[in-house]
Short mmCIF file of C-alpha atoms and ligand atoms in Angstrom, two decimals:
data_model
loop_
_atom_site.label_atom_id
_atom_site.label_comp_id
_atom_site.label_asym_id
_atom_site.label_seq_id
_atom_site.Cartn_x
_atom_site.Cartn_y
_atom_site.Cartn_z
CA MET A 717 -9.66 0.54 -24.46
CA GLU A 718 -11.43 2.42 -21.70
CA VAL A 719 -11.44 1.08 -18.16
CA LYS A 720 -14.05 2.22 -15.64
CA VAL A 721 -12.62 2.81 -12.18
CA GLN A 722 -14.13 3.34 -8.75
CA LEU A 723 -11.77 5.13 -6.38
CA LEU A 724 -12.40 4.46 -2.70
CA GLY A 725 -10.38 6.76 -0.49
CA PHE A 726 -9.45 10.32 -1.38
CA GLY A 727 -6.83 11.07 1.25
CA ASN A 728 -3.16 11.65 0.48
CA VAL A 729 -2.69 8.46 -1.53
CA GLY A 730 -6.01 8.72 -3.39
CA ARG A 731 -5.22 12.27 -4.44
CA ALA A 732 -1.69 11.28 -5.49
CA VAL A 733 -3.23 8.57 -7.70
CA ALA A 734 -5.67 11.10 -9.18
CA ARG A 735 -2.77 13.46 -9.96
CA VAL A 736 -0.89 10.72 -11.80
CA LEU A 737 -4.03 9.85 -13.80
CA ILE A 738 -4.33 13.50 -14.83
CA GLU A 739 -0.65 14.13 -15.56
CA LYS A 740 0.02 10.88 -17.40
CA LYS A 741 -3.25 10.53 -19.29
CA ALA A 742 -1.58 10.96 -22.68
CA PHE A 743 1.22 8.55 -21.70
CA PHE A 744 -1.25 5.75 -20.80
CA LYS A 745 -3.07 6.28 -24.08
CA ARG A 746 0.08 6.35 -26.21
CA ARG A 747 1.98 3.58 -24.47
CA TYR A 748 -0.84 1.12 -23.70
CA GLY A 749 -3.87 2.38 -25.60
CA LEU A 750 -5.59 2.81 -22.22
CA THR A 751 -7.97 5.42 -20.87
CA PHE A 752 -9.05 5.33 -17.24
CA ARG A 753 -12.52 6.70 -16.65
CA VAL A 754 -13.07 7.33 -12.93
CA VAL A 755 -16.82 6.87 -12.45
CA SER A 756 -16.94 7.33 -8.67
CA ILE A 757 -14.80 8.72 -5.86
CA SER A 758 -15.60 8.06 -2.21
CA ASP A 759 -14.25 9.68 0.92
CA ARG A 760 -15.55 9.61 4.48
CA SER A 761 -18.13 12.30 3.62
CA GLY A 762 -19.78 10.57 0.66
CA THR A 763 -19.50 9.23 -2.86
CA VAL A 764 -19.49 11.28 -6.03
CA TRP A 765 -20.78 9.19 -8.92
CA LEU A 766 -20.88 10.14 -12.57
CA PRO A 767 -21.01 7.27 -15.07
CA GLU A 768 -19.65 9.52 -17.86
CA GLY A 769 -16.51 10.12 -15.81
CA ILE A 770 -15.58 12.56 -13.07
CA ASP A 771 -13.41 15.58 -13.75
CA LEU A 772 -10.44 14.71 -11.52
CA ARG A 773 -9.02 18.24 -11.49
CA GLU A 774 -12.29 19.52 -10.11
CA ALA A 775 -12.44 16.70 -7.55
CA LEU A 776 -8.95 17.64 -6.32
CA LEU A 777 -9.92 21.30 -6.10
CA ILE A 778 -13.03 20.53 -4.05
CA LYS A 779 -11.21 18.18 -1.71
CA GLU A 780 -8.28 20.52 -1.23
CA ASN A 781 -10.41 23.62 -0.69
CA PHE A 782 -13.23 22.16 1.39
CA GLY A 783 -11.67 19.01 2.87
CA LYS A 784 -14.54 16.78 1.80
CA LEU A 785 -16.23 15.59 -1.36
CA SER A 786 -19.70 16.21 0.03
CA ALA A 787 -19.01 19.95 -0.41
CA TRP A 788 -19.37 19.33 -4.15
CA THR A 789 -22.86 20.52 -4.95
CA ASN A 790 -22.91 21.83 -8.51
CA ASP A 791 -23.25 19.36 -11.42
CA TYR A 792 -22.47 16.31 -9.30
CA GLU A 793 -24.65 14.17 -7.10
CA VAL A 794 -23.13 13.14 -3.77
CA TYR A 795 -24.46 9.83 -2.47
CA ASN A 796 -24.35 8.51 1.02
CA PHE A 797 -23.21 5.02 0.09
CA SER A 798 -21.23 2.70 2.33
CA PRO A 799 -18.24 1.22 0.47
CA ARG A 800 -20.19 -2.04 0.20
CA GLU A 801 -23.11 -0.25 -1.47
CA ALA A 802 -20.74 1.74 -3.67
CA VAL A 803 -19.11 -1.38 -5.10
CA ARG A 804 -22.47 -3.10 -5.48
CA GLU A 805 -24.49 -0.28 -7.04
CA MET A 806 -22.18 1.13 -9.68
CA ASP A 807 -20.96 -0.20 -12.97
CA ALA A 808 -17.14 -0.40 -13.08
CA ASP A 809 -14.28 -2.69 -14.14
CA LEU A 810 -11.88 -1.94 -11.30
CA VAL A 811 -12.19 -0.92 -7.66
CA VAL A 812 -9.18 0.96 -6.31
CA ASP A 813 -9.03 0.84 -2.51
CA VAL A 814 -6.68 3.43 -1.06
CA THR A 815 -8.50 3.63 2.29
CA ASN A 816 -7.27 2.43 5.67
CA ASP A 817 -10.54 0.56 6.27
CA LYS A 818 -9.73 -2.54 8.34
CA ASN A 819 -13.01 -4.15 7.29
CA ALA A 820 -12.43 -3.52 3.60
CA TRP A 821 -11.97 -7.26 2.98
CA GLU A 822 -15.76 -7.58 3.18
CA TRP A 823 -16.37 -5.18 0.32
CA HIS A 824 -13.37 -6.51 -1.60
CA LEU A 825 -15.16 -9.89 -1.63
CA GLU A 826 -18.39 -8.17 -2.62
CA ALA A 827 -16.66 -6.33 -5.48
CA LEU A 828 -15.09 -9.54 -6.77
CA ARG A 829 -18.50 -11.23 -6.67
CA GLU A 830 -19.85 -8.28 -8.66
CA GLY A 831 -17.20 -8.98 -11.32
CA LYS A 832 -14.82 -6.14 -10.45
CA GLY A 833 -11.05 -6.44 -10.15
CA ILE A 834 -9.35 -4.97 -7.07
CA ILE A 835 -6.27 -2.80 -6.72
CA THR A 836 -5.34 -1.93 -3.17
CA SER A 837 -2.75 -0.21 -1.00
CA ASN A 838 -4.73 -1.15 2.13
CA LYS A 839 -2.80 -3.68 4.23
CA PRO A 840 -5.13 -5.20 6.87
CA PRO A 841 -7.44 -6.98 4.38
CA LEU A 842 -4.43 -8.96 3.13
CA ALA A 843 -2.76 -9.35 6.51
CA PHE A 844 -5.90 -11.01 7.91
CA HIS A 845 -7.81 -12.48 4.93
CA TYR A 846 -5.30 -13.24 2.19
CA GLY A 847 -6.45 -16.80 1.50
CA GLU A 848 -10.11 -15.87 1.17
CA LEU A 849 -9.48 -12.84 -1.03
CA ILE A 850 -7.05 -14.51 -3.43
CA GLY A 851 -9.29 -17.59 -3.50
CA GLU A 852 -12.30 -15.49 -4.53
CA ALA A 853 -10.25 -13.57 -7.14
CA GLU A 854 -9.00 -16.83 -8.67
CA HIS A 855 -12.48 -18.32 -8.59
CA SER A 856 -13.88 -15.22 -10.32
CA ASP A 857 -10.87 -14.98 -12.65
CA LEU A 858 -10.35 -11.32 -11.72
CA PRO A 859 -7.24 -9.34 -10.84
CA TYR A 860 -6.51 -8.76 -7.15
CA LEU A 861 -3.36 -6.64 -7.07
CA PHE A 862 -1.64 -5.07 -4.07
CA GLU A 863 1.87 -3.92 -5.02
CA ALA A 864 1.59 -0.70 -2.99
CA THR A 865 0.88 -2.52 0.29
CA VAL A 866 4.57 -3.42 0.73
CA MET A 867 7.51 -1.11 -0.10
CA ALA A 868 5.22 1.40 -1.89
CA GLY A 869 5.92 1.20 -5.64
CA THR A 870 9.18 -0.73 -5.23
CA PRO A 871 8.03 -3.94 -6.93
CA VAL A 872 8.77 -6.63 -4.36
CA ILE A 873 5.30 -8.17 -4.68
CA GLY A 874 5.68 -8.34 -8.46
CA ILE A 875 9.03 -10.10 -8.10
CA LEU A 876 7.58 -12.71 -5.76
CA ARG A 877 4.26 -13.16 -7.55
CA GLU A 878 5.28 -12.98 -11.18
CA ASN A 879 8.97 -13.81 -11.30
CA LEU A 880 11.14 -16.38 -9.54
CA LEU A 881 8.40 -18.85 -10.41
CA GLY A 882 10.81 -21.78 -10.57
CA ASP A 883 12.62 -20.77 -7.40
CA THR A 884 11.85 -21.86 -3.87
CA VAL A 885 12.17 -18.94 -1.51
CA LYS A 886 14.14 -19.92 1.57
CA ARG A 887 14.01 -16.71 3.54
CA ILE A 888 13.36 -13.00 3.26
CA ARG A 889 15.07 -10.45 5.50
CA ALA A 890 13.65 -6.99 5.06
CA VAL A 891 13.29 -3.47 6.40
CA LEU A 892 9.70 -2.60 5.56
CA ASN A 893 8.75 0.48 7.56
CA ALA A 894 10.05 3.85 6.46
CA THR A 895 9.01 5.76 9.59
CA THR A 896 11.14 3.65 11.92
CA THR A 897 14.11 3.77 9.53
CA PHE A 898 13.72 7.54 9.35
CA ILE A 899 13.55 7.88 13.16
CA LEU A 900 16.52 5.55 13.77
CA SER A 901 18.60 7.34 11.08
CA ARG A 902 17.84 10.70 12.68
CA MET A 903 18.73 9.31 16.14
CA GLU A 904 22.12 8.34 14.67
CA GLN A 905 22.59 12.05 13.94
CA GLY A 906 21.74 12.98 17.51
CA VAL A 907 18.07 13.96 17.00
CA ASP A 908 15.81 12.68 19.77
CA PHE A 909 13.02 10.14 19.16
CA GLU A 910 10.06 12.52 19.57
CA ARG A 911 11.49 15.16 17.26
CA ALA A 912 12.42 12.57 14.64
CA LEU A 913 8.88 11.17 14.78
CA ARG A 914 7.42 14.64 14.28
CA GLN A 915 9.64 15.12 11.23
CA ALA A 916 8.46 11.77 9.81
CA GLN A 917 4.87 12.93 10.27
CA GLU A 918 5.56 16.27 8.60
CA LEU A 919 7.07 14.47 5.61
CA GLY A 920 3.95 12.29 5.26
CA ILE A 921 5.93 9.09 5.85
CA ALA A 922 4.28 8.12 9.13
CA GLU A 923 0.67 6.97 9.25
CA ARG A 924 -1.94 9.41 10.56
CA ASP A 925 -1.73 7.50 13.85
CA PRO A 926 2.01 6.72 13.99
CA SER A 927 1.70 4.17 16.80
CA GLY A 928 1.22 1.47 14.16
CA ASP A 929 4.60 2.41 12.72
CA ILE A 930 6.64 2.58 15.91
CA LEU A 931 5.01 -0.47 17.51
CA GLY A 932 5.95 -2.55 14.46
CA ILE A 933 2.34 -3.22 13.40
CA ASP A 934 2.77 -1.68 9.94
CA ALA A 935 5.98 -3.69 9.32
CA GLY A 936 4.16 -6.75 10.69
CA TYR A 937 1.31 -6.35 8.19
CA LYS A 938 3.83 -6.06 5.38
CA ALA A 939 5.89 -9.05 6.55
CA THR A 940 2.67 -11.09 6.78
CA ILE A 941 1.82 -10.14 3.19
CA LEU A 942 5.32 -11.14 2.02
CA HIS A 943 4.87 -14.52 3.71
CA CYS A 944 1.49 -15.01 2.01
CA VAL A 945 3.01 -14.33 -1.40
CA ALA A 946 6.27 -16.24 -0.91
CA PHE A 947 5.05 -19.22 1.12
CA GLY A 948 1.25 -19.20 1.35
CA PRO A 949 -1.39 -17.80 3.68
CA ILE A 950 -0.64 -16.77 7.26
CA THR A 951 -2.32 -14.05 9.32
CA TYR A 952 -0.93 -11.17 11.34
CA ASP A 953 -2.23 -12.89 14.52
CA GLU A 954 0.26 -15.70 14.00
CA ILE A 955 3.41 -13.60 13.81
CA VAL A 956 5.73 -12.08 16.43
CA VAL A 957 6.15 -8.30 16.47
CA ARG A 958 8.25 -5.94 18.55
CA GLY A 959 8.54 -2.26 17.65
CA ILE A 960 11.21 0.37 18.30
CA THR A 961 9.76 2.09 21.38
CA GLU A 962 12.36 0.54 23.66
CA VAL A 963 15.36 1.39 21.49
CA THR A 964 17.44 3.97 23.36
CA ALA A 965 19.77 6.69 22.07
CA GLY A 966 22.61 4.83 23.83
CA GLU A 967 21.93 1.60 21.92
CA VAL A 968 21.84 3.48 18.62
CA GLU A 969 25.16 5.12 19.45
CA ARG A 970 26.87 1.90 20.61
CA ALA A 971 25.80 0.15 17.39
CA LEU A 972 27.27 3.02 15.36
CA VAL A 973 30.60 2.69 17.17
CA ARG A 974 30.69 -0.96 16.02
CA GLY A 975 29.95 0.15 12.44
CA LYS A 976 26.35 -1.10 12.67
CA ARG A 977 22.87 0.38 12.55
CA ILE A 978 19.72 -0.56 14.44
CA ARG A 979 16.81 -1.18 12.05
CA LEU A 980 13.36 -2.73 12.41
CA VAL A 981 13.95 -6.02 10.60
CA ALA A 982 11.38 -8.53 9.38
CA THR A 983 12.46 -12.13 9.00
CA VAL A 984 10.10 -14.21 6.91
CA GLU A 985 10.50 -17.98 6.69
CA GLU A 986 7.94 -20.64 5.91
CA GLY A 987 5.46 -20.68 8.81
CA ASN A 988 7.49 -18.18 10.80
CA VAL A 989 7.43 -14.37 10.66
CA ARG A 990 9.01 -12.02 13.18
CA VAL A 991 9.65 -8.30 13.30
CA SER A 992 12.04 -6.71 15.79
CA PRO A 993 14.81 -4.16 16.07
CA GLU A 994 18.21 -5.63 15.21
CA GLU A 995 21.74 -4.45 14.70
CA VAL A 996 22.52 -4.71 10.99
CA SER A 997 25.18 -3.87 8.46
CA GLY A 998 25.33 -4.38 4.68
CA PRO A 999 22.18 -4.18 2.53
CA LEU A 1000 19.76 -4.00 5.48
CA ALA A 1001 21.35 -0.78 6.75
CA VAL A 1002 19.08 1.52 4.70
CA SER A 1003 18.36 5.13 5.65
CA SER A 1004 15.75 7.85 5.28
CA ASN A 1005 12.51 6.57 3.67
CA GLU A 1006 14.14 3.56 2.02
CA ASN A 1007 12.98 -0.04 2.35
CA VAL A 1008 14.92 -3.13 1.38
CA ALA A 1009 14.23 -6.85 1.01
CA VAL A 1010 16.90 -9.51 0.73
CA ILE A 1011 15.28 -12.55 -0.86
CA GLU A 1012 17.16 -15.84 -0.60
CA THR A 1013 16.17 -18.59 -3.03
CA ASP A 1014 17.50 -22.01 -4.00
CA LEU A 1015 18.32 -21.18 -7.63
CA LEU A 1016 19.09 -17.48 -7.75
CA GLY A 1017 20.81 -17.17 -4.39
CA GLU A 1018 20.48 -13.72 -2.86
CA LEU A 1019 18.46 -10.98 -4.50
CA VAL A 1020 18.36 -7.48 -3.02
CA ILE A 1021 15.59 -5.05 -3.90
CA LYS A 1022 15.81 -1.59 -2.43
CA GLY A 1023 13.83 1.59 -3.00
CA ALA A 1024 11.38 4.08 -1.58
CA GLY A 1025 9.08 2.44 0.97
CA ALA A 1026 6.75 5.38 1.56
CA GLY A 1027 5.73 8.70 0.09
CA LEU A 1028 2.78 9.83 -1.94
CA LYS A 1029 3.93 9.60 -5.55
CA GLU A 1030 6.02 6.55 -4.57
CA THR A 1031 2.87 4.79 -3.33
CA ALA A 1032 0.86 6.03 -6.31
CA SER A 1033 3.53 4.38 -8.49
CA GLY A 1034 2.52 0.96 -7.15
CA VAL A 1035 -1.22 1.63 -7.35
CA VAL A 1036 -1.13 2.98 -10.89
CA SER A 1037 1.20 0.22 -12.10
CA ASP A 1038 -1.34 -2.30 -10.83
CA MET A 1039 -4.16 -0.40 -12.54
CA VAL A 1040 -2.35 -0.66 -15.87
CA LYS A 1041 -1.54 -4.33 -15.24
CA ALA A 1042 -5.15 -5.13 -14.38
CA ALA A 1043 -6.47 -3.14 -17.32
CA LEU A 1044 -4.16 -4.90 -19.77
CA GLY A 1045 -5.24 -8.24 -18.29
CA LEU A 1046 -8.89 -7.30 -18.68
CA THR A 1047 -8.28 -6.36 -22.28
CA GLY A 1048 -6.52 -9.68 -22.82
CA ALA A 1049 -3.28 -7.90 -23.83
N1 HSE B 2419 3.86 4.51 7.39
C1 HSE B 2419 4.39 3.63 6.40
C2 HSE B 2419 5.88 3.54 6.57
C3 HSE B 2419 4.01 4.14 5.05
O1 HSE B 2419 6.43 4.31 7.37
O2 HSE B 2419 6.53 2.71 5.95
C4 HSE B 2419 4.12 3.16 3.95
O3 HSE B 2419 3.31 2.02 4.15
#
């Protein structure tokens, strides 16, 4: 079975996805009988479109050497499509959105109406338009998968969406932003805030504009998405968010003396989501780029899921897993 894919976004995550598709091509074929044919790739400079399938190695070379896909002039046509036009004009089975486009929900809806499933790592569409997007996907009977939006490839969305189906979730307590965990862990070792933030940026954990991380917006988006999946739609505008900008070195140190850690904690209950720095111990006291979610349910009790919450191949893990899942669904497997 061959699945035609449109890749929107060719930044760090998009390229990490392309690398996995190259390196694990034989594995997908052997294990699932699947071949992914990437028919278009879009970045800010343009869209490369080749219905027979784009050579991903060449795409990576162009992007890495010239910084933009529009530099690709031999053999390939570069089109000046908006994402909306790209999803409307081209024949494909799946649209993979690894952009940061806040307005992407509009072209997600368009893609679903065009009969294309969606895989996304882009958080704002879900944090603001979950109900509409899932409603349209259900109406169109198409996959709309977003594992990589929360905790990278660590499958917390899968657990809530596809397992625990007889459980009622009572509460989720979670650490969902790797940058703030990284900064707070480094502060525990005596590194100052600014230097720790720079290190997080160098490691590719922080967003390009890290203010969303340290102000708690990124964790807020993720907590909103967890609420949507566990309890039903809510939007980011309805939740309470406080970031880590006011956490001082003294507070970090005093917590340590008491055997505790300060972490940016999300508490998700039905109709109520808040994100703020808290003193924690036990499973919430993660370090480095780890994320954790403690899910409390009526039947199972307490479930802890912990793993990488950021990173390029770690995020690609979630995106590619969803691509396989969607493809197998499309094939009826
Ligand atoms: N900047 C994000 C974080 C990346 O620090 O968790 C993953 O969404």
